[in-house]
mmCIF file of C-alpha atoms in Angstrom:
data_model
loop_
_atom_site.group_PDB
_atom_site.id
_atom_site.type_symbol
_atom_site.label_atom_id
_atom_site.label_comp_id
_atom_site.label_asym_id
_atom_site.label_seq_id
_atom_site.Cartn_x
_atom_site.Cartn_y
_atom_site.Cartn_z
ATOM 1 C CA MET A 29 171.555 -228.367 -163.149
ATOM 2 C CA GLU A 30 171.186 -224.637 -163.218
ATOM 3 C CA ARG A 31 172.162 -224.455 -159.503
ATOM 4 C CA LEU A 32 175.238 -226.566 -160.248
ATOM 5 C CA VAL A 33 176.314 -224.191 -163.025
ATOM 6 C CA ARG A 34 175.781 -221.153 -160.779
ATOM 7 C CA LEU A 35 177.767 -222.829 -157.997
ATOM 8 C CA PHE A 36 180.524 -223.659 -160.457
ATOM 9 C CA ILE A 37 180.679 -220.059 -161.709
ATOM 10 C CA SER A 38 180.708 -218.712 -158.149
ATOM 11 C CA VAL A 39 183.544 -221.002 -157.196
ATOM 12 C CA TYR A 40 185.399 -220.009 -160.339
ATOM 13 C CA ILE A 41 185.009 -216.253 -159.604
ATOM 14 C CA VAL A 42 186.129 -216.699 -155.988
ATOM 15 C CA ALA A 43 189.096 -218.845 -157.041
ATOM 16 C CA ASP A 44 190.096 -216.287 -159.675
ATOM 17 C CA PHE A 45 189.866 -213.436 -157.129
ATOM 18 C CA MET A 46 191.916 -215.413 -154.565
ATOM 19 C CA THR A 47 194.548 -216.192 -157.219
ATOM 20 C CA ARG A 48 194.884 -212.483 -158.071
ATOM 21 C CA VAL A 49 195.172 -211.569 -154.386
ATOM 22 C CA LEU A 50 197.834 -214.264 -153.926
ATOM 23 C CA TYR A 51 199.834 -212.905 -156.933
ATOM 24 C CA LEU A 52 199.510 -209.374 -155.531
ATOM 25 C CA CYS A 53 200.799 -210.555 -152.099
ATOM 26 C CA ILE A 54 203.712 -212.379 -153.718
ATOM 27 C CA ALA A 55 204.625 -209.257 -155.744
ATOM 28 C CA VAL A 56 204.484 -207.005 -152.640
ATOM 29 C CA ALA A 57 206.556 -209.496 -150.624
ATOM 30 C CA ALA A 58 209.178 -209.709 -153.385
ATOM 31 C CA LEU A 59 209.310 -205.882 -153.597
ATOM 32 C CA LEU A 60 209.763 -205.545 -149.839
ATOM 33 C CA ALA A 61 212.359 -208.250 -149.777
ATOM 34 C CA GLY A 62 214.344 -206.378 -152.458
ATOM 35 C CA CYS A 63 214.631 -203.252 -150.316
ATOM 36 C CA LYS A 64 217.790 -203.018 -148.322
ATOM 37 C CA LYS A 65 217.336 -201.999 -144.763
ATOM 38 C CA GLU A 66 219.391 -198.967 -143.839
ATOM 39 C CA GLU A 67 221.514 -199.423 -140.780
ATOM 40 C CA PRO A 68 221.287 -196.611 -138.257
ATOM 41 C CA ALA A 69 224.301 -194.345 -138.009
ATOM 42 C CA THR A 70 226.679 -195.129 -135.208
ATOM 43 C CA GLY A 71 226.904 -192.654 -132.396
ATOM 44 C CA ASN A 72 224.446 -190.024 -131.335
ATOM 45 C CA PRO A 73 222.310 -188.914 -134.318
ATOM 46 C CA ASN A 74 221.652 -185.587 -132.635
ATOM 47 C CA GLN A 75 225.335 -184.780 -132.264
ATOM 48 C CA ILE A 76 226.425 -181.942 -134.584
ATOM 49 C CA THR A 77 230.011 -181.822 -135.697
ATOM 50 C CA GLY A 78 231.792 -178.905 -137.329
ATOM 51 C CA VAL A 79 231.360 -175.150 -137.255
ATOM 52 C CA TYR A 80 230.090 -172.612 -139.737
ATOM 53 C CA CYS A 81 230.014 -168.820 -140.202
ATOM 54 C CA ASN A 82 226.557 -167.453 -139.433
ATOM 55 C CA ASP A 83 227.058 -163.812 -140.484
ATOM 56 C CA PRO A 84 225.293 -162.958 -143.788
ATOM 57 C CA LYS A 85 227.849 -160.176 -144.464
ATOM 58 C CA ALA A 86 230.674 -162.766 -144.671
ATOM 59 C CA VAL A 87 231.985 -164.326 -147.858
ATOM 60 C CA ASN A 88 231.771 -167.808 -146.293
ATOM 61 C CA TYR A 89 228.304 -167.366 -144.849
ATOM 62 C CA ASN A 90 226.723 -170.757 -143.999
ATOM 63 C CA LYS A 91 229.718 -172.705 -145.386
ATOM 64 C CA GLY A 92 229.911 -175.890 -143.376
ATOM 65 C CA PHE A 93 226.243 -175.858 -142.291
ATOM 66 C CA PRO A 94 224.895 -177.844 -140.472
ATOM 67 C CA GLY A 95 227.097 -177.445 -137.498
ATOM 68 C CA THR A 96 227.665 -175.027 -134.617
ATOM 69 C CA PRO A 97 227.641 -171.320 -135.471
ATOM 70 C CA ASP A 98 231.075 -169.714 -134.886
ATOM 71 C CA ASN A 99 231.510 -166.227 -136.324
ATOM 72 C CA SER A 100 235.229 -166.323 -135.446
ATOM 73 C CA ILE A 101 235.807 -168.252 -138.650
ATOM 74 C CA CYS A 102 234.014 -165.696 -140.846
ATOM 75 C CA ILE A 103 235.854 -164.235 -143.784
ATOM 76 C CA TYR A 104 234.669 -160.735 -144.723
ATOM 77 C CA PRO A 105 234.777 -158.986 -148.109
ATOM 78 C CA THR A 106 237.756 -156.790 -147.259
ATOM 79 C CA ASP A 107 239.680 -159.900 -146.147
ATOM 80 C CA VAL A 108 239.750 -161.288 -149.648
ATOM 81 C CA PHE A 109 240.902 -158.033 -151.235
ATOM 82 C CA ARG A 110 243.342 -156.271 -148.914
ATOM 83 C CA GLY A 111 246.982 -156.234 -149.823
ATOM 84 C CA THR A 112 249.451 -154.764 -152.274
ATOM 85 C CA TYR A 113 249.220 -155.623 -155.982
ATOM 86 C CA VAL A 114 251.064 -154.932 -159.219
ATOM 87 C CA PHE A 115 248.361 -153.596 -161.605
ATOM 88 C CA ILE A 116 249.044 -153.967 -165.330
ATOM 89 C CA ASP A 117 246.805 -151.174 -166.706
ATOM 90 C CA SER A 118 245.896 -151.359 -170.405
ATOM 91 C CA ILE A 119 244.346 -148.066 -171.503
ATOM 92 C CA PHE A 120 241.854 -147.743 -174.330
ATOM 93 C CA ASP A 121 240.232 -144.585 -175.774
ATOM 94 C CA ILE A 122 236.537 -143.804 -176.150
ATOM 95 C CA ASN A 123 236.430 -145.874 -179.379
ATOM 96 C CA PHE A 124 238.065 -148.784 -177.547
ATOM 97 C CA ARG A 125 241.359 -148.388 -179.435
ATOM 98 C CA TYR A 126 244.421 -149.471 -177.549
ATOM 99 C CA ASP A 127 246.346 -146.459 -176.297
ATOM 100 C CA THR A 128 249.085 -147.472 -173.865
ATOM 101 C CA VAL A 129 249.928 -149.669 -170.878
ATOM 102 C CA TYR A 130 251.140 -148.731 -167.416
ATOM 103 C CA SER A 131 252.192 -150.632 -164.368
ATOM 104 C CA HIS A 132 251.048 -149.411 -160.928
ATOM 105 C CA ILE A 133 251.638 -150.612 -157.403
ATOM 106 C CA ILE A 134 248.235 -150.363 -155.815
ATOM 107 C CA THR A 135 247.231 -151.073 -152.178
ATOM 108 C CA LEU A 136 243.831 -151.979 -150.820
ATOM 109 C CA GLU A 137 243.474 -151.138 -147.163
ATOM 110 C CA ALA A 138 240.476 -152.260 -145.048
ATOM 111 C CA VAL A 139 238.481 -149.592 -143.290
ATOM 112 C CA ASP A 140 235.785 -151.927 -141.952
ATOM 113 C CA LEU A 141 234.193 -155.253 -143.011
ATOM 114 C CA ASN A 142 233.279 -154.068 -146.529
ATOM 115 C CA LYS A 143 234.807 -150.597 -147.016
ATOM 116 C CA MET A 144 238.365 -150.149 -148.313
ATOM 117 C CA LEU A 145 240.741 -147.452 -149.582
ATOM 118 C CA LEU A 146 242.378 -147.958 -152.948
ATOM 119 C CA LYS A 147 245.806 -146.269 -153.064
ATOM 120 C CA GLY A 148 248.348 -146.013 -155.851
ATOM 121 C CA LEU A 149 246.374 -144.691 -158.837
ATOM 122 C CA CYS A 150 247.142 -141.127 -157.660
ATOM 123 C CA SER A 151 250.166 -140.198 -155.639
ATOM 124 C CA ASP A 152 248.407 -138.343 -152.768
ATOM 125 C CA SER A 153 244.831 -139.643 -152.730
ATOM 126 C CA ALA A 154 242.910 -142.765 -151.828
ATOM 127 C CA LEU A 155 239.698 -143.927 -153.486
ATOM 128 C CA PRO A 156 236.843 -145.243 -151.362
ATOM 129 C CA VAL A 157 235.763 -148.745 -152.439
ATOM 130 C CA THR A 158 232.925 -150.990 -151.272
ATOM 131 C CA ALA A 159 233.373 -154.751 -151.448
ATOM 132 C CA ASP A 160 230.593 -157.332 -151.380
ATOM 133 C CA ARG A 161 230.481 -160.938 -150.386
ATOM 134 C CA PHE A 162 230.562 -162.063 -154.008
ATOM 135 C CA TYR A 163 234.207 -161.106 -154.598
ATOM 136 C CA LYS A 164 233.398 -157.785 -156.271
ATOM 137 C CA ALA A 165 234.488 -154.315 -155.161
ATOM 138 C CA THR A 166 233.091 -151.097 -156.636
ATOM 139 C CA ILE A 167 234.511 -147.568 -156.507
ATOM 140 C CA ASP A 168 232.160 -145.414 -154.486
ATOM 141 C CA SER A 169 230.454 -142.337 -155.934
ATOM 142 C CA SER A 170 231.341 -138.918 -154.585
ATOM 143 C CA TYR A 171 229.451 -135.751 -153.657
ATOM 144 C CA SER A 172 229.702 -132.569 -155.642
ATOM 145 C CA ASP A 173 230.334 -129.169 -154.089
ATOM 146 C CA TYR A 174 226.550 -128.787 -153.976
ATOM 147 C CA GLY A 175 225.969 -131.987 -151.983
ATOM 148 C CA LEU A 176 224.669 -134.019 -154.936
ATOM 149 C CA LEU A 177 225.759 -137.622 -155.421
ATOM 150 C CA MET A 178 227.798 -137.809 -158.559
ATOM 151 C CA PRO A 179 228.536 -141.060 -160.447
ATOM 152 C CA GLY A 180 232.150 -142.027 -160.041
ATOM 153 C CA HIS A 181 234.683 -140.510 -157.639
ATOM 154 C CA TRP A 182 237.170 -137.665 -157.967
ATOM 155 C CA LEU A 183 240.426 -139.180 -159.203
ATOM 156 C CA CYS A 184 243.484 -137.011 -158.850
ATOM 157 C CA SER A 185 241.632 -133.696 -159.102
ATOM 158 C CA LYS A 186 238.052 -132.526 -159.460
ATOM 159 C CA ALA A 187 238.648 -132.368 -163.222
ATOM 160 C CA ASP A 188 238.811 -136.219 -163.388
ATOM 161 C CA THR A 189 236.318 -138.818 -162.185
ATOM 162 C CA ILE A 190 236.740 -142.560 -161.999
ATOM 163 C CA SER A 191 234.181 -145.387 -161.761
ATOM 164 C CA GLY A 192 234.350 -149.129 -162.103
ATOM 165 C CA PHE A 193 235.022 -152.327 -160.224
ATOM 166 C CA LEU A 194 237.565 -154.948 -159.186
ATOM 167 C CA VAL A 195 236.812 -158.684 -159.119
ATOM 168 C CA ARG A 196 238.847 -161.133 -157.092
ATOM 169 C CA SER A 197 239.449 -164.473 -158.850
ATOM 170 C CA GLN A 198 237.653 -167.289 -156.993
ATOM 171 C CA THR A 199 240.209 -169.800 -158.249
ATOM 172 C CA ASP A 200 243.398 -167.792 -157.560
ATOM 173 C CA SER A 201 243.355 -165.592 -154.410
ATOM 174 C CA THR A 202 246.271 -163.524 -155.767
ATOM 175 C CA ILE A 203 244.565 -162.207 -158.894
ATOM 176 C CA LEU A 204 242.280 -159.188 -159.380
ATOM 177 C CA LYS A 205 240.500 -158.309 -162.631
ATOM 178 C CA ILE A 206 240.110 -154.535 -162.868
ATOM 179 C CA ASN A 207 237.735 -152.573 -165.107
ATOM 180 C CA LEU A 208 237.754 -148.772 -164.666
ATOM 181 C CA THR A 209 236.428 -145.807 -166.605
ATOM 182 C CA VAL A 210 238.094 -142.407 -166.257
ATOM 183 C CA LEU A 211 236.422 -139.227 -167.468
ATOM 184 C CA SER A 212 238.800 -136.312 -167.667
ATOM 185 C CA ASP A 213 239.047 -132.965 -169.410
ATOM 186 C CA THR A 214 240.896 -134.704 -172.199
ATOM 187 C CA GLY A 215 238.209 -137.322 -172.774
ATOM 188 C CA LEU A 216 237.029 -140.755 -171.762
ATOM 189 C CA ASN A 217 239.433 -143.666 -171.190
ATOM 190 C CA TYR A 218 238.965 -147.278 -170.191
ATOM 191 C CA HIS A 219 241.510 -148.906 -167.895
ATOM 192 C CA ILE A 220 241.278 -152.681 -168.127
ATOM 193 C CA GLY A 221 243.742 -155.115 -166.682
ATOM 194 C CA SER A 222 244.721 -157.494 -163.945
ATOM 195 C CA ALA A 223 246.643 -157.177 -160.761
ATOM 196 C CA LYS A 224 248.847 -159.744 -159.069
ATOM 197 C CA LYS A 225 249.227 -159.712 -155.271
ATOM 198 C CA GLN A 226 252.813 -159.237 -154.023
#
């Protein structure tokens, strides 16, 4: 009788184990059946279409990647800035009180891929400006008579210095936001405004 009970228990344990394995197999089969098989892409999967700019100095660096590198499509920082603009210049004093407003015709001329000349703030001089690939251009610093790098650049004379930056709108290619600081013998002024490309 004891053998019969042991045999019954053994059969029960094996049957229970087999039932669990069967349920597990059914669950895995149902899971695999629920997965949708992806169809391979038509054509050659190794074929690359499109081109992209591969020059890290360019504004559109890596745009269109993956593809074939083609630096003839690169757009450089001076490309997005150069042109003639009408600058509406709101002037504020050192305490940020509104002083006056002027309108200037300014021109940005490219010297190389990221260097420009800003003309129109002074009648006979051009300010050196450096543009980066993030739509920002900064007025370069100048050297003093002693060869020291001075913050800002001479404006219309060595009595005035100017510093600041220009930002090209990324949504409207005709708009610049301009923020300049002028230090002169009469005090500090802020020139804040926008410029519209002509």
